[in-house]
């Protein structure tokens, strides 16, 4: 629902800039799905495994699963950020941009890609907070970003006269703010699980359990991009 709010708000405010600008938002909806692929598989898989580990009373291993999923998502988001900027024009063309709207698509993709690592890791924290019973905080973190985007869109698009780039910047800032809210309980040790690079364990057991459950979510996002 919150992801739909982001898309609807951007489309609504950008629509006043013309059809080509509006088309750029739709093209980059697939970019959002690509970023979601980077985090959703790890997020959903980690959620399931952590819930089972907590049920078994193994909080230490649950923290390892959280940290492993978080830093893998951070890595995948960073890879997408780097290669997305290197191959920006071919990427937006592949996602459906035509010559009339590809310039707008590049403008919009620029800031969204900068937020890719934050977006991917937010998916993980969103799911993992829910797995330990903090569903309300998870909802606040994601929901506040959607509301903030609705406020920032007209400010950047019209107030600062940034056009399509303003919509992209508003989305990126909102995603980063959501990231900050979601990571706060982990940084302040108010969560049941502990997020730390020392808990990162790239082992067959953890990766296998995450992928076995989370792969369906990744396939769903991938098929949405193809569609």
mmCIF file of C-alpha atoms in Angstrom:
data_model
loop_
_atom_site.group_PDB
_atom_site.id
_atom_site.type_symbol
_atom_site.label_atom_id
_atom_site.label_comp_id
_atom_site.label_asym_id
_atom_site.label_seq_id
_atom_site.Cartn_x
_atom_site.Cartn_y
_atom_site.Cartn_z
ATOM 1 C CA UNK A 1 0.000 0.000 0.000
ATOM 2 C CA UNK A 2 2.781 2.430 0.912
ATOM 3 C CA UNK A 3 4.665 1.664 -2.314
ATOM 4 C CA UNK A 4 1.456 2.508 -4.191
ATOM 5 C CA UNK A 5 1.244 5.817 -2.302
ATOM 6 C CA UNK A 6 4.745 6.737 -3.511
ATOM 7 C CA UNK A 7 3.840 5.939 -7.112
ATOM 8 C CA UNK A 8 0.438 7.651 -7.030
ATOM 9 C CA UNK A 9 1.807 10.827 -5.430
ATOM 10 C CA UNK A 10 4.654 11.119 -7.940
ATOM 11 C CA UNK A 11 2.332 10.447 -10.883
ATOM 12 C CA UNK A 12 -0.260 12.960 -9.654
ATOM 13 C CA UNK A 13 2.151 15.860 -9.205
ATOM 14 C CA UNK A 14 4.335 15.085 -12.232
ATOM 15 C CA UNK A 15 1.276 14.797 -14.509
ATOM 16 C CA UNK A 16 1.057 18.599 -14.603
ATOM 17 C CA UNK A 17 4.467 18.657 -16.329
ATOM 18 C CA UNK A 18 3.176 16.785 -19.388
ATOM 19 C CA UNK A 19 2.677 13.277 -20.738
ATOM 20 C CA UNK A 20 6.366 12.543 -21.314
ATOM 21 C CA UNK A 21 7.214 13.433 -17.715
ATOM 22 C CA UNK A 22 4.372 11.229 -16.505
ATOM 23 C CA UNK A 23 5.623 8.384 -18.681
ATOM 24 C CA UNK A 24 9.026 8.637 -16.984
ATOM 25 C CA UNK A 25 7.431 7.888 -13.597
ATOM 26 C CA UNK A 26 5.797 4.779 -15.032
ATOM 27 C CA UNK A 27 9.058 3.635 -16.618
ATOM 28 C CA UNK A 28 10.831 3.950 -13.297
ATOM 29 C CA UNK A 29 8.147 1.939 -11.512
ATOM 30 C CA UNK A 30 10.041 -1.034 -12.930
ATOM 31 C CA UNK A 31 13.253 0.334 -11.411
ATOM 32 C CA UNK A 32 11.515 0.331 -8.017
ATOM 33 C CA UNK A 33 10.627 -3.314 -8.622
ATOM 34 C CA UNK A 34 14.284 -4.102 -9.426
ATOM 35 C CA UNK A 35 15.381 -2.519 -6.167
ATOM 36 C CA UNK A 36 12.638 -4.421 -4.390
ATOM 37 C CA UNK A 37 14.096 -7.636 -5.836
ATOM 38 C CA UNK A 38 17.395 -6.808 -4.138
ATOM 39 C CA UNK A 39 15.748 -6.626 -0.735
ATOM 40 C CA UNK A 40 12.505 -8.596 -0.822
ATOM 41 C CA UNK A 41 14.008 -12.062 -1.174
ATOM 42 C CA UNK A 42 16.361 -11.456 1.744
ATOM 43 C CA UNK A 43 13.650 -9.681 3.748
ATOM 44 C CA UNK A 44 10.908 -12.288 3.419
ATOM 45 C CA UNK A 45 13.309 -15.190 3.837
ATOM 46 C CA UNK A 46 14.919 -13.643 6.917
ATOM 47 C CA UNK A 47 11.492 -12.878 8.417
ATOM 48 C CA UNK A 48 10.452 -16.516 8.228
ATOM 49 C CA UNK A 49 13.723 -17.931 9.532
ATOM 50 C CA UNK A 50 14.044 -15.391 12.363
ATOM 51 C CA UNK A 51 10.498 -16.076 13.544
ATOM 52 C CA UNK A 52 11.288 -19.795 13.731
ATOM 53 C CA UNK A 53 14.585 -19.185 15.536
ATOM 54 C CA UNK A 54 12.928 -16.897 18.078
ATOM 55 C CA UNK A 55 10.268 -19.537 18.631
ATOM 56 C CA UNK A 56 13.085 -21.979 19.380
ATOM 57 C CA UNK A 57 14.713 -19.479 21.748
ATOM 58 C CA UNK A 58 17.847 -18.974 19.620
ATOM 59 C CA UNK A 59 18.148 -15.168 19.668
ATOM 60 C CA UNK A 60 21.871 -15.246 18.901
ATOM 61 C CA UNK A 61 21.423 -17.011 15.576
ATOM 62 C CA UNK A 62 18.377 -14.852 14.794
ATOM 63 C CA UNK A 63 20.639 -11.784 15.096
ATOM 64 C CA UNK A 64 23.075 -13.439 12.684
ATOM 65 C CA UNK A 65 20.283 -13.962 10.160
ATOM 66 C CA UNK A 66 19.206 -10.314 10.497
ATOM 67 C CA UNK A 67 22.758 -8.995 10.058
ATOM 68 C CA UNK A 68 23.494 -11.300 7.140
ATOM 69 C CA UNK A 69 20.307 -10.294 5.296
ATOM 70 C CA UNK A 70 20.875 -6.593 6.054
ATOM 71 C CA UNK A 71 24.436 -6.400 4.765
ATOM 72 C CA UNK A 72 23.696 -8.563 1.736
ATOM 73 C CA UNK A 73 20.813 -6.222 0.850
ATOM 74 C CA UNK A 74 23.138 -3.254 1.368
ATOM 75 C CA UNK A 75 25.645 -4.852 -1.005
ATOM 76 C CA UNK A 76 23.055 -5.660 -3.676
ATOM 77 C CA UNK A 77 21.594 -2.159 -3.468
ATOM 78 C CA UNK A 78 25.060 -0.662 -3.855
ATOM 79 C CA UNK A 79 25.790 -2.859 -6.889
ATOM 80 C CA UNK A 80 22.540 -1.687 -8.489
ATOM 81 C CA UNK A 81 23.464 1.930 -7.662
ATOM 82 C CA UNK A 82 26.874 1.608 -9.344
ATOM 83 C CA UNK A 83 25.870 -0.313 -12.457
ATOM 84 C CA UNK A 84 22.606 1.602 -12.809
ATOM 85 C CA UNK A 85 24.559 4.857 -13.069
ATOM 86 C CA UNK A 86 27.138 3.358 -15.439
ATOM 87 C CA UNK A 87 24.459 1.985 -17.782
ATOM 88 C CA UNK A 88 21.776 4.584 -17.076
ATOM 89 C CA UNK A 89 20.576 5.235 -20.628
ATOM 90 C CA UNK A 90 20.482 1.570 -21.759
ATOM 91 C CA UNK A 91 18.708 0.695 -18.507
ATOM 92 C CA UNK A 92 15.836 3.175 -18.894
ATOM 93 C CA UNK A 93 15.464 2.177 -22.543
ATOM 94 C CA UNK A 94 15.273 -1.466 -21.529
ATOM 95 C CA UNK A 95 12.611 -0.572 -18.960
ATOM 96 C CA UNK A 96 10.497 0.994 -21.701
ATOM 97 C CA UNK A 97 11.611 4.606 -22.137
ATOM 98 C CA UNK A 98 11.051 6.022 -25.626
ATOM 99 C CA UNK A 99 13.172 8.803 -27.202
ATOM 100 C CA UNK A 100 10.547 11.373 -26.162
ATOM 101 C CA UNK A 101 10.665 10.527 -22.452
ATOM 102 C CA UNK A 102 14.111 8.995 -21.895
ATOM 103 C CA UNK A 103 15.607 12.295 -20.672
ATOM 104 C CA UNK A 104 12.886 12.550 -18.017
ATOM 105 C CA UNK A 105 13.412 8.883 -17.153
ATOM 106 C CA UNK A 106 17.123 9.489 -16.567
ATOM 107 C CA UNK A 107 16.319 12.481 -14.336
ATOM 108 C CA UNK A 108 13.932 10.418 -12.260
ATOM 109 C CA UNK A 109 16.197 7.358 -12.037
ATOM 110 C CA UNK A 110 19.206 9.363 -10.823
ATOM 111 C CA UNK A 111 18.024 10.054 -7.274
ATOM 112 C CA UNK A 112 16.107 6.787 -6.948
ATOM 113 C CA UNK A 113 19.317 4.864 -7.647
ATOM 114 C CA UNK A 114 21.156 6.883 -4.997
ATOM 115 C CA UNK A 115 18.594 5.662 -2.478
ATOM 116 C CA UNK A 116 18.769 2.016 -3.661
ATOM 117 C CA UNK A 117 20.968 0.746 -0.767
ATOM 118 C CA UNK A 118 18.648 2.400 1.769
ATOM 119 C CA UNK A 119 15.552 1.024 0.054
ATOM 120 C CA UNK A 120 16.886 -2.537 -0.123
ATOM 121 C CA UNK A 121 17.931 -2.580 3.535
ATOM 122 C CA UNK A 122 14.640 -0.976 4.617
ATOM 123 C CA UNK A 123 12.784 -3.957 3.201
ATOM 124 C CA UNK A 124 14.909 -6.235 5.380
ATOM 125 C CA UNK A 125 14.430 -4.199 8.559
ATOM 126 C CA UNK A 126 10.718 -3.819 7.877
ATOM 127 C CA UNK A 127 10.252 -7.585 7.745
ATOM 128 C CA UNK A 128 12.647 -8.389 10.584
ATOM 129 C CA UNK A 129 10.992 -5.928 12.974
ATOM 130 C CA UNK A 130 7.715 -7.685 12.255
ATOM 131 C CA UNK A 131 9.284 -11.095 12.884
ATOM 132 C CA UNK A 132 10.198 -10.044 16.429
ATOM 133 C CA UNK A 133 6.758 -8.561 17.102
ATOM 134 C CA UNK A 134 7.396 -4.855 16.370
ATOM 135 C CA UNK A 135 4.791 -4.583 13.619
ATOM 136 C CA UNK A 136 3.666 -1.101 14.706
ATOM 137 C CA UNK A 137 7.175 0.365 14.465
ATOM 138 C CA UNK A 138 7.597 -1.311 11.104
ATOM 139 C CA UNK A 139 4.364 0.288 9.893
ATOM 140 C CA UNK A 140 5.371 3.723 11.210
ATOM 141 C CA UNK A 141 8.751 3.533 9.479
ATOM 142 C CA UNK A 142 7.284 2.675 6.091
ATOM 143 C CA UNK A 143 4.138 4.799 6.436
ATOM 144 C CA UNK A 144 5.900 8.012 7.479
ATOM 145 C CA UNK A 145 8.046 7.856 4.342
ATOM 146 C CA UNK A 146 4.946 7.644 2.142
ATOM 147 C CA UNK A 147 3.328 10.631 3.869
ATOM 148 C CA UNK A 148 6.560 12.651 3.711
ATOM 149 C CA UNK A 149 6.792 11.991 -0.021
ATOM 150 C CA UNK A 150 3.325 13.493 -0.543
ATOM 151 C CA UNK A 151 4.486 16.639 1.288
ATOM 152 C CA UNK A 152 7.872 16.968 -0.421
ATOM 153 C CA UNK A 153 6.673 16.313 -3.984
ATOM 154 C CA UNK A 154 4.964 19.693 -4.573
ATOM 155 C CA UNK A 155 7.747 21.531 -2.717
ATOM 156 C CA UNK A 156 10.524 20.148 -4.924
ATOM 157 C CA UNK A 157 8.551 19.915 -8.185
ATOM 158 C CA UNK A 158 6.884 23.349 -8.083
ATOM 159 C CA UNK A 159 8.356 25.300 -5.175
ATOM 160 C CA UNK A 160 11.973 24.652 -6.143
ATOM 161 C CA UNK A 161 11.106 24.226 -9.845
ATOM 162 C CA UNK A 162 13.009 20.923 -10.098
ATOM 163 C CA UNK A 163 10.416 19.163 -12.250
ATOM 164 C CA UNK A 164 10.752 15.386 -12.593
ATOM 165 C CA UNK A 165 14.060 15.427 -10.704
ATOM 166 C CA UNK A 166 12.180 16.985 -7.768
ATOM 167 C CA UNK A 167 9.771 14.042 -7.619
ATOM 168 C CA UNK A 168 12.734 11.668 -7.651
ATOM 169 C CA UNK A 169 14.560 13.603 -4.933
ATOM 170 C CA UNK A 170 11.419 13.684 -2.773
ATOM 171 C CA UNK A 171 11.081 9.927 -3.102
ATOM 172 C CA UNK A 172 14.762 9.347 -2.300
ATOM 173 C CA UNK A 173 14.664 11.560 0.801
ATOM 174 C CA UNK A 174 11.478 9.872 2.016
ATOM 175 C CA UNK A 175 13.056 6.436 1.576
ATOM 176 C CA UNK A 176 16.149 7.503 3.525
ATOM 177 C CA UNK A 177 13.976 8.889 6.345
ATOM 178 C CA UNK A 178 12.122 5.560 6.486
ATOM 179 C CA UNK A 179 15.496 3.828 6.690
ATOM 180 C CA UNK A 180 16.460 6.061 9.622
ATOM 181 C CA UNK A 181 13.257 5.260 11.519
ATOM 182 C CA UNK A 182 13.595 1.524 10.917
ATOM 183 C CA UNK A 183 17.262 1.305 11.912
ATOM 184 C CA UNK A 184 16.827 3.457 15.043
ATOM 185 C CA UNK A 185 15.765 0.611 17.386
ATOM 186 C CA UNK A 186 18.740 -1.463 16.225
ATOM 187 C CA UNK A 187 21.239 1.357 16.750
ATOM 188 C CA UNK A 188 19.864 2.157 20.207
ATOM 189 C CA UNK A 189 19.660 -1.523 21.233
ATOM 190 C CA UNK A 190 15.915 -1.266 21.844
ATOM 191 C CA UNK A 191 15.179 -4.233 19.612
ATOM 192 C CA UNK A 192 15.184 -7.899 20.509
ATOM 193 C CA UNK A 193 17.722 -8.631 17.763
ATOM 194 C CA UNK A 194 21.128 -7.018 17.348
ATOM 195 C CA UNK A 195 22.369 -5.641 14.034
ATOM 196 C CA UNK A 196 26.155 -5.775 13.710
ATOM 197 C CA UNK A 197 28.753 -6.480 11.030
ATOM 198 C CA UNK A 198 30.256 -8.970 13.481
ATOM 199 C CA UNK A 199 27.047 -11.001 13.229
ATOM 200 C CA UNK A 200 27.401 -11.303 9.449
ATOM 201 C CA UNK A 201 27.719 -14.983 8.551
ATOM 202 C CA UNK A 202 27.642 -15.962 4.889
ATOM 203 C CA UNK A 203 27.090 -19.666 5.500
ATOM 204 C CA UNK A 204 25.127 -22.331 3.655
ATOM 205 C CA UNK A 205 22.565 -22.833 6.406
ATOM 206 C CA UNK A 206 21.527 -19.170 6.722
ATOM 207 C CA UNK A 207 21.609 -18.369 2.999
ATOM 208 C CA UNK A 208 19.807 -21.602 2.098
ATOM 209 C CA UNK A 209 16.984 -20.996 4.580
ATOM 210 C CA UNK A 210 16.577 -17.369 3.466
ATOM 211 C CA UNK A 211 16.541 -18.178 -0.252
ATOM 212 C CA UNK A 212 14.229 -21.196 0.075
ATOM 213 C CA UNK A 213 11.436 -18.996 1.451
ATOM 214 C CA UNK A 214 12.303 -15.591 -0.013
ATOM 215 C CA UNK A 215 12.864 -16.631 -3.631
ATOM 216 C CA UNK A 216 9.123 -16.579 -4.383
ATOM 217 C CA UNK A 217 8.996 -12.895 -3.444
ATOM 218 C CA UNK A 218 11.967 -12.155 -5.710
ATOM 219 C CA UNK A 219 10.329 -14.010 -8.603
ATOM 220 C CA UNK A 220 7.139 -12.020 -8.074
ATOM 221 C CA UNK A 221 9.018 -8.716 -8.283
ATOM 222 C CA UNK A 222 10.975 -9.959 -11.298
ATOM 223 C CA UNK A 223 7.820 -10.959 -13.152
ATOM 224 C CA UNK A 224 6.324 -7.533 -12.398
ATOM 225 C CA UNK A 225 9.333 -5.924 -14.135
ATOM 226 C CA UNK A 226 8.933 -8.215 -17.158
ATOM 227 C CA UNK A 227 5.198 -7.524 -17.306
#
